[in-house]
Short mmCIF file of C-alpha atoms and ligand atoms in Angstrom, two decimals:
data_model
loop_
_atom_site.label_atom_id
_atom_site.label_comp_id
_atom_site.label_asym_id
_atom_site.label_seq_id
_atom_site.Cartn_x
_atom_site.Cartn_y
_atom_site.Cartn_z
CA MET A 1 -12.04 -74.64 -42.93
CA LYS A 2 -10.71 -77.84 -41.32
CA VAL A 3 -7.07 -77.81 -40.22
CA THR A 4 -5.35 -80.81 -41.84
CA LYS A 5 -1.87 -79.46 -42.51
CA ALA A 6 0.97 -78.99 -40.05
CA VAL A 7 4.47 -77.60 -40.21
CA ILE A 8 7.24 -78.83 -37.94
CA PRO A 9 10.28 -76.52 -37.95
CA ALA A 10 13.31 -78.68 -37.21
CA ALA A 11 16.13 -76.70 -38.78
CA GLY A 12 17.57 -75.00 -35.69
CA LEU A 13 21.20 -75.38 -34.73
CA GLY A 14 20.50 -76.57 -31.20
CA THR A 15 23.39 -74.61 -29.72
CA ARG A 16 22.11 -75.07 -26.16
CA VAL A 17 22.80 -78.79 -26.32
CA LEU A 18 26.12 -78.88 -28.12
CA PRO A 19 28.12 -81.04 -28.64
CA ALA A 20 25.24 -83.57 -28.82
CA THR A 21 23.74 -81.62 -31.74
CA LYS A 22 27.01 -81.36 -33.67
CA ALA A 23 26.03 -84.26 -35.95
CA MET A 24 22.63 -85.31 -34.51
CA PRO A 25 19.52 -83.11 -34.73
CA LYS A 26 17.92 -82.53 -31.31
CA GLU A 27 14.58 -83.51 -32.86
CA MET A 28 16.01 -87.04 -33.11
CA PHE A 29 17.10 -87.29 -29.46
CA PRO A 30 15.48 -90.43 -28.06
CA ILE A 31 12.95 -90.29 -25.24
CA VAL A 32 12.91 -93.88 -23.94
CA ASP A 33 12.41 -95.65 -27.29
CA LYS A 34 11.25 -93.04 -29.79
CA PRO A 35 12.87 -89.91 -31.18
CA ALA A 36 11.34 -86.63 -29.98
CA ILE A 37 9.94 -85.77 -33.39
CA GLN A 38 7.93 -89.01 -33.53
CA TYR A 39 6.01 -87.98 -30.39
CA ILE A 40 5.30 -84.65 -32.14
CA VAL A 41 4.14 -86.26 -35.40
CA GLU A 42 1.92 -88.64 -33.39
CA GLU A 43 0.37 -85.69 -31.53
CA ALA A 44 -0.37 -83.97 -34.86
CA VAL A 45 -1.97 -87.13 -36.28
CA ARG A 46 -4.11 -87.58 -33.14
CA SER A 47 -5.24 -83.97 -33.68
CA GLY A 48 -6.61 -84.71 -37.16
CA ILE A 49 -3.57 -83.63 -39.19
CA THR A 50 -3.01 -85.64 -42.39
CA ASP A 51 -0.20 -83.71 -44.12
CA ILE A 52 3.00 -82.60 -42.43
CA LEU A 53 5.88 -80.50 -43.73
CA ILE A 54 9.09 -80.88 -41.76
CA ILE A 55 11.51 -77.99 -42.22
CA THR A 56 15.01 -79.44 -42.17
CA ASN A 57 18.57 -78.40 -42.69
CA ARG A 58 21.91 -79.89 -43.67
CA GLY A 59 22.65 -82.99 -41.61
CA LYS A 60 19.00 -83.67 -40.79
CA GLY A 61 18.58 -86.50 -43.33
CA ILE A 62 18.10 -89.03 -40.54
CA ILE A 63 14.72 -87.44 -39.82
CA GLU A 64 13.63 -88.47 -43.34
CA ASP A 65 15.11 -91.94 -42.85
CA HIS A 66 13.14 -92.36 -39.63
CA PHE A 67 9.75 -91.88 -41.32
CA ASP A 68 10.72 -94.06 -44.31
CA ARG A 69 10.43 -97.83 -44.81
CA THR A 70 13.48 -100.02 -44.02
CA PRO A 71 13.11 -103.11 -46.25
CA ALA A 72 16.25 -104.98 -45.16
CA LEU A 73 15.59 -104.49 -41.45
CA GLU A 74 11.89 -105.30 -41.84
CA GLN A 75 12.72 -108.56 -43.68
CA ARG A 76 15.15 -109.54 -40.91
CA LEU A 77 12.55 -108.86 -38.20
CA LEU A 78 9.95 -110.99 -40.01
CA GLU A 79 12.44 -113.85 -40.47
CA SER A 80 13.27 -113.84 -36.78
CA GLY A 81 9.61 -113.76 -35.74
CA LYS A 82 9.72 -110.24 -34.27
CA ASN A 83 6.37 -109.36 -35.80
CA ASP A 84 5.38 -106.78 -33.19
CA VAL A 85 8.51 -104.67 -33.76
CA TYR A 86 8.03 -105.11 -37.51
CA GLU A 87 4.47 -103.72 -37.26
CA GLN A 88 5.69 -100.82 -35.14
CA LEU A 89 8.32 -99.88 -37.74
CA VAL A 90 5.95 -100.09 -40.69
CA ASP A 91 3.34 -98.02 -38.81
CA ILE A 92 5.83 -95.13 -38.43
CA SER A 93 6.00 -94.77 -42.21
CA LYS A 94 2.20 -94.69 -42.46
CA LEU A 95 1.53 -92.05 -39.80
CA ALA A 96 0.88 -89.18 -42.23
CA ASN A 97 1.89 -87.80 -45.61
CA ILE A 98 5.22 -86.28 -44.65
CA TYR A 99 7.03 -83.76 -46.84
CA TYR A 100 10.38 -82.08 -46.34
CA ILE A 101 11.92 -78.77 -47.31
CA ARG A 102 15.28 -77.32 -46.37
CA GLN A 103 15.63 -73.95 -44.75
CA LYS A 104 18.75 -72.94 -46.64
CA GLU A 105 19.96 -70.44 -44.06
CA THR A 106 19.24 -70.65 -40.33
CA LYS A 107 17.61 -67.25 -39.99
CA GLY A 108 15.10 -67.96 -37.24
CA LEU A 109 11.76 -69.63 -36.57
CA GLY A 110 9.80 -67.02 -38.56
CA HIS A 111 12.05 -67.58 -41.58
CA ALA A 112 11.63 -71.36 -41.18
CA VAL A 113 7.81 -71.11 -41.12
CA ASN A 114 7.94 -68.86 -44.19
CA CYS A 115 9.50 -71.80 -46.10
CA ALA A 116 6.08 -73.52 -45.80
CA ARG A 117 4.14 -71.05 -47.97
CA SER A 118 3.65 -73.23 -51.05
CA PHE A 119 2.88 -76.34 -48.95
CA VAL A 120 0.25 -74.48 -46.95
CA GLY A 121 -1.47 -72.62 -49.82
CA ASN A 122 -4.58 -70.80 -48.66
CA GLU A 123 -5.44 -72.90 -45.61
CA PRO A 124 -5.09 -72.52 -41.85
CA PHE A 125 -2.26 -74.72 -40.54
CA ALA A 126 -0.75 -75.89 -37.29
CA VAL A 127 2.87 -75.28 -36.26
CA LEU A 128 4.45 -77.75 -33.85
CA TYR A 129 7.93 -76.65 -32.74
CA GLY A 130 10.25 -79.56 -33.43
CA ASP A 131 11.97 -79.50 -30.06
CA ASP A 132 8.85 -79.17 -27.89
CA VAL A 133 7.37 -82.54 -26.95
CA ILE A 134 3.98 -82.26 -25.26
CA ILE A 135 2.54 -85.33 -23.57
CA GLY A 136 -1.12 -85.47 -22.59
CA GLU A 137 -4.31 -87.42 -23.15
CA ASP A 138 -5.92 -84.60 -25.16
CA PRO A 139 -3.33 -83.65 -27.81
CA ALA A 140 -2.26 -80.00 -27.41
CA CYS A 141 -2.41 -79.34 -31.15
CA GLY A 142 -6.03 -80.58 -31.22
CA GLN A 143 -6.96 -78.24 -28.34
CA LEU A 144 -5.67 -75.30 -30.43
CA ILE A 145 -7.50 -76.51 -33.54
CA ARG A 146 -10.78 -76.64 -31.58
CA ALA A 147 -10.21 -73.04 -30.44
CA TYR A 148 -9.54 -72.02 -34.05
CA GLU A 149 -12.79 -73.64 -35.12
CA LYS A 150 -14.71 -71.92 -32.31
CA TYR A 151 -13.26 -68.39 -32.49
CA GLY A 152 -12.10 -68.25 -36.14
CA LYS A 153 -8.80 -66.57 -35.28
CA ALA A 154 -5.19 -67.76 -35.32
CA VAL A 155 -4.28 -69.48 -32.03
CA VAL A 156 -1.20 -69.63 -29.83
CA GLY A 157 -0.54 -72.36 -27.26
CA ILE A 158 0.34 -70.56 -24.04
CA LYS A 159 1.63 -71.35 -20.55
CA ALA A 160 2.48 -69.16 -17.58
CA VAL A 161 6.23 -69.07 -16.96
CA PRO A 162 8.08 -67.99 -13.78
CA GLU A 163 8.69 -64.23 -13.54
CA SER A 164 12.45 -64.77 -13.45
CA GLU A 165 12.31 -66.60 -16.80
CA ILE A 166 9.91 -64.49 -18.87
CA PHE A 167 12.89 -62.63 -20.39
CA LYS A 168 13.90 -65.83 -22.21
CA TYR A 169 10.45 -66.29 -23.77
CA SER A 170 7.69 -64.17 -25.28
CA SER A 171 5.18 -62.22 -23.21
CA LEU A 172 1.52 -61.86 -24.21
CA LYS A 173 -1.24 -59.35 -23.54
CA VAL A 174 -4.25 -61.56 -22.80
CA GLU A 175 -7.83 -61.34 -21.56
CA GLN A 176 -9.64 -64.40 -20.27
CA LEU A 177 -12.59 -65.71 -22.36
CA GLU A 178 -13.06 -69.18 -20.86
CA GLU A 179 -11.31 -71.19 -18.15
CA ASN A 180 -8.18 -71.80 -20.26
CA ILE A 181 -8.95 -69.67 -23.34
CA PHE A 182 -7.89 -66.06 -23.78
CA SER A 183 -8.01 -63.36 -26.40
CA CYS A 184 -4.56 -62.06 -27.29
CA THR A 185 -4.07 -58.56 -28.66
CA ASP A 186 -0.34 -57.95 -28.32
CA MET A 187 2.93 -59.75 -27.67
CA VAL A 188 6.65 -59.15 -27.36
CA GLU A 189 9.54 -61.57 -27.95
CA LYS A 190 12.14 -61.74 -25.14
CA PRO A 191 11.09 -58.57 -23.25
CA LYS A 192 14.19 -56.63 -22.28
CA THR A 193 12.84 -54.76 -19.25
CA LYS A 194 10.18 -55.35 -16.56
CA ASP A 195 8.04 -52.61 -18.16
CA ALA A 196 8.04 -54.48 -21.46
CA VAL A 197 6.47 -57.58 -19.84
CA LEU A 198 2.78 -57.79 -20.85
CA SER A 199 1.95 -60.86 -18.71
CA LEU A 200 3.66 -64.05 -17.59
CA TYR A 201 1.88 -65.95 -20.36
CA SER A 202 4.25 -67.03 -23.08
CA ILE A 203 3.85 -68.90 -26.39
CA LEU A 204 5.14 -72.40 -25.87
CA GLY A 205 5.50 -74.94 -28.63
CA ARG A 206 2.31 -74.81 -30.67
CA CYS A 207 0.21 -72.47 -32.79
CA VAL A 208 -2.45 -72.53 -35.49
CA LEU A 209 -1.88 -69.85 -38.09
CA THR A 210 -3.83 -68.39 -40.97
CA PRO A 211 -2.11 -67.98 -44.38
CA ASP A 212 -2.00 -64.17 -44.04
CA ILE A 213 1.03 -64.79 -41.79
CA PHE A 214 3.20 -65.30 -44.92
CA ASP A 215 2.84 -61.76 -46.27
CA ILE A 216 3.55 -60.48 -42.77
CA LEU A 217 6.65 -62.70 -42.50
CA ASP A 218 7.91 -61.39 -45.86
CA ASN A 219 8.00 -57.94 -44.26
CA THR A 220 9.33 -58.96 -40.83
CA LYS A 221 12.81 -57.68 -40.10
CA PRO A 222 15.27 -59.63 -37.93
CA GLY A 223 14.44 -59.11 -34.24
CA ALA A 224 15.77 -60.62 -30.99
CA GLY A 225 19.07 -62.46 -31.58
CA GLY A 226 19.24 -61.13 -35.15
CA GLU A 227 16.71 -63.82 -36.20
CA ILE A 228 13.40 -63.42 -38.04
CA GLN A 229 11.09 -64.09 -35.12
CA LEU A 230 7.71 -65.78 -35.61
CA THR A 231 6.49 -63.84 -32.57
CA ASP A 232 7.16 -60.52 -34.32
CA ALA A 233 4.93 -61.60 -37.23
CA MET A 234 2.23 -62.97 -34.90
CA LYS A 235 2.30 -59.66 -33.05
CA THR A 236 0.97 -57.99 -36.22
CA LEU A 237 -1.83 -60.57 -36.39
CA ALA A 238 -2.62 -60.07 -32.69
CA GLN A 239 -2.70 -56.28 -32.99
CA THR A 240 -4.81 -56.19 -36.16
CA VAL A 241 -7.30 -59.08 -36.29
CA GLY A 242 -6.55 -60.51 -32.83
CA MET A 243 -5.51 -64.01 -31.83
CA THR A 244 -6.74 -66.62 -29.37
CA GLY A 245 -4.54 -68.09 -26.63
CA VAL A 246 -5.09 -71.61 -25.29
CA ASP A 247 -3.49 -72.60 -21.99
CA TYR A 248 -3.35 -76.22 -23.14
CA THR A 249 -3.34 -79.26 -20.90
CA GLY A 250 -0.35 -81.60 -21.18
CA LYS A 251 3.22 -81.52 -19.99
CA ARG A 252 5.77 -79.82 -22.23
CA TYR A 253 9.39 -80.91 -22.45
CA ASP A 254 12.00 -78.66 -24.07
CA MET A 255 14.27 -81.02 -25.99
CA GLY A 256 16.57 -78.13 -26.82
CA ASP A 257 17.55 -77.84 -23.17
CA LYS A 258 19.60 -80.29 -21.07
CA PHE A 259 17.24 -80.20 -18.08
CA GLY A 260 14.20 -80.61 -20.35
CA ILE A 261 15.74 -83.70 -21.97
CA LEU A 262 16.35 -85.28 -18.55
CA GLN A 263 12.79 -84.51 -17.37
CA ALA A 264 11.32 -86.03 -20.54
CA THR A 265 13.32 -89.22 -20.16
CA VAL A 266 12.50 -89.73 -16.49
CA GLU A 267 8.79 -88.84 -16.67
CA ILE A 268 8.00 -90.67 -19.91
CA ALA A 269 9.88 -93.76 -18.68
CA LEU A 270 7.67 -93.70 -15.57
CA GLN A 271 4.60 -93.84 -17.85
CA ASN A 272 5.89 -96.90 -19.69
CA PRO A 273 4.11 -100.05 -18.43
CA LEU A 274 7.22 -102.25 -18.72
CA LEU A 275 9.70 -99.77 -17.26
CA ARG A 276 7.57 -98.15 -14.60
CA GLU A 277 8.19 -100.54 -11.74
CA PRO A 278 11.93 -101.27 -12.15
CA PHE A 279 12.70 -97.65 -13.03
CA ALA A 280 10.77 -96.25 -10.04
CA LYS A 281 12.66 -98.68 -7.79
CA TYR A 282 15.95 -97.52 -9.28
CA LEU A 283 15.05 -93.84 -8.87
CA LYS A 284 14.12 -94.37 -5.22
CA GLU A 285 17.49 -96.02 -4.58
CA ILE A 286 19.30 -93.15 -6.27
CA ALA A 287 17.22 -90.55 -4.41
CA GLN A 288 18.34 -92.04 -1.07
CA THR A 289 21.95 -91.25 -1.94
CA LEU A 290 21.28 -87.58 -2.78
P1 UTP B 1 14.87 -72.72 -30.95
O1 UTP B 1 15.28 -71.30 -30.89
O2 UTP B 1 14.49 -73.42 -29.71
O3 UTP B 1 15.96 -73.62 -31.67
O4 UTP B 1 13.72 -72.84 -32.05
P2 UTP B 1 17.51 -73.42 -31.90
O5 UTP B 1 17.78 -72.18 -32.68
O6 UTP B 1 17.97 -74.71 -32.48
O7 UTP B 1 18.01 -73.30 -30.38
P3 UTP B 1 19.40 -72.90 -29.72
O8 UTP B 1 19.07 -71.63 -29.00
O9 UTP B 1 20.44 -72.78 -30.80
O10 UTP B 1 19.71 -74.02 -28.78
C1 UTP B 1 12.49 -73.54 -31.91
C2 UTP B 1 12.24 -74.47 -33.09
O11 UTP B 1 12.44 -73.79 -34.32
C3 UTP B 1 13.36 -74.47 -35.15
C4 UTP B 1 14.20 -75.32 -34.20
O12 UTP B 1 14.67 -76.50 -34.87
C5 UTP B 1 13.22 -75.65 -33.09
O13 UTP B 1 12.50 -76.82 -33.38
N1 UTP B 1 14.15 -73.47 -35.91
C6 UTP B 1 14.78 -72.45 -35.27
C7 UTP B 1 14.23 -73.59 -37.29
O14 UTP B 1 13.64 -74.52 -37.90
N2 UTP B 1 14.96 -72.68 -38.00
C8 UTP B 1 15.62 -71.63 -37.38
O15 UTP B 1 16.26 -70.84 -38.09
C9 UTP B 1 15.52 -71.53 -35.97
#
């Protein structure tokens, strides 16, 4: 079955980047000239996704506004001859069919994904974490969808993380199938000891799930941090029917982390044709003073 639906959980509290997230969702932080979540929606669309459910929360209404039309502003742009910006704005509202649901209590990523049950129905679906922007020619979500189509199992997007940092992420038991494709038969969220580490591969930012995840989530108890962890539910899938891991190409930026936000801004600005030259010059000047 073709994967055409995606879920973007964007209901987290963003405590690592307070006070910026006190009134502004981290998913709306700008990277050069677009909010983070627009890069994510664009990646989903480039991957063949047509219908997207964004899981929101109180105070996240500006996400809905961003993907809506803005008649007064559009009229003003047309009147002042700014047709290119006008087109850009209208295109945002046409990217995909976007739906919203509120996660009424912030009980973790697994709980957020479980809010998508009726939207998803009986189909496989992609999950794009709302604070993970991935930039690359071949969209990461599409790479996972291709692996789903080839191996017929739920897929996790994986990356190797430094040994000193694996305790902050998940750790996966994997066996290589192809250059960047693995089978995954076990996983642990935030391993507490060195013995609990299964490998340095961790789930980062993307997965393609099958609808059987919902019954598993219904029975998943709060885990690390007292939250219902998506990893704990995926662990059941991995241990029973098995999952596929794709070490996707593309650079990931964690928009829930101060350093990640800075990296995204600098690197994406350097890819912008208009900014590249002046910004590189500026960075070189700054670098001389360090
Ligand atoms: P994170 O754990 O990175 O987000 O979740 P957080 O809880 O906002 O982070 P900190 O630790 O407080 O800074 C990954 C993704 O899952 C969403 C977040 O919005 C983020 O996009 N999420 C997390 C939810 O939608 N609901 C939740 O209950 C938790």
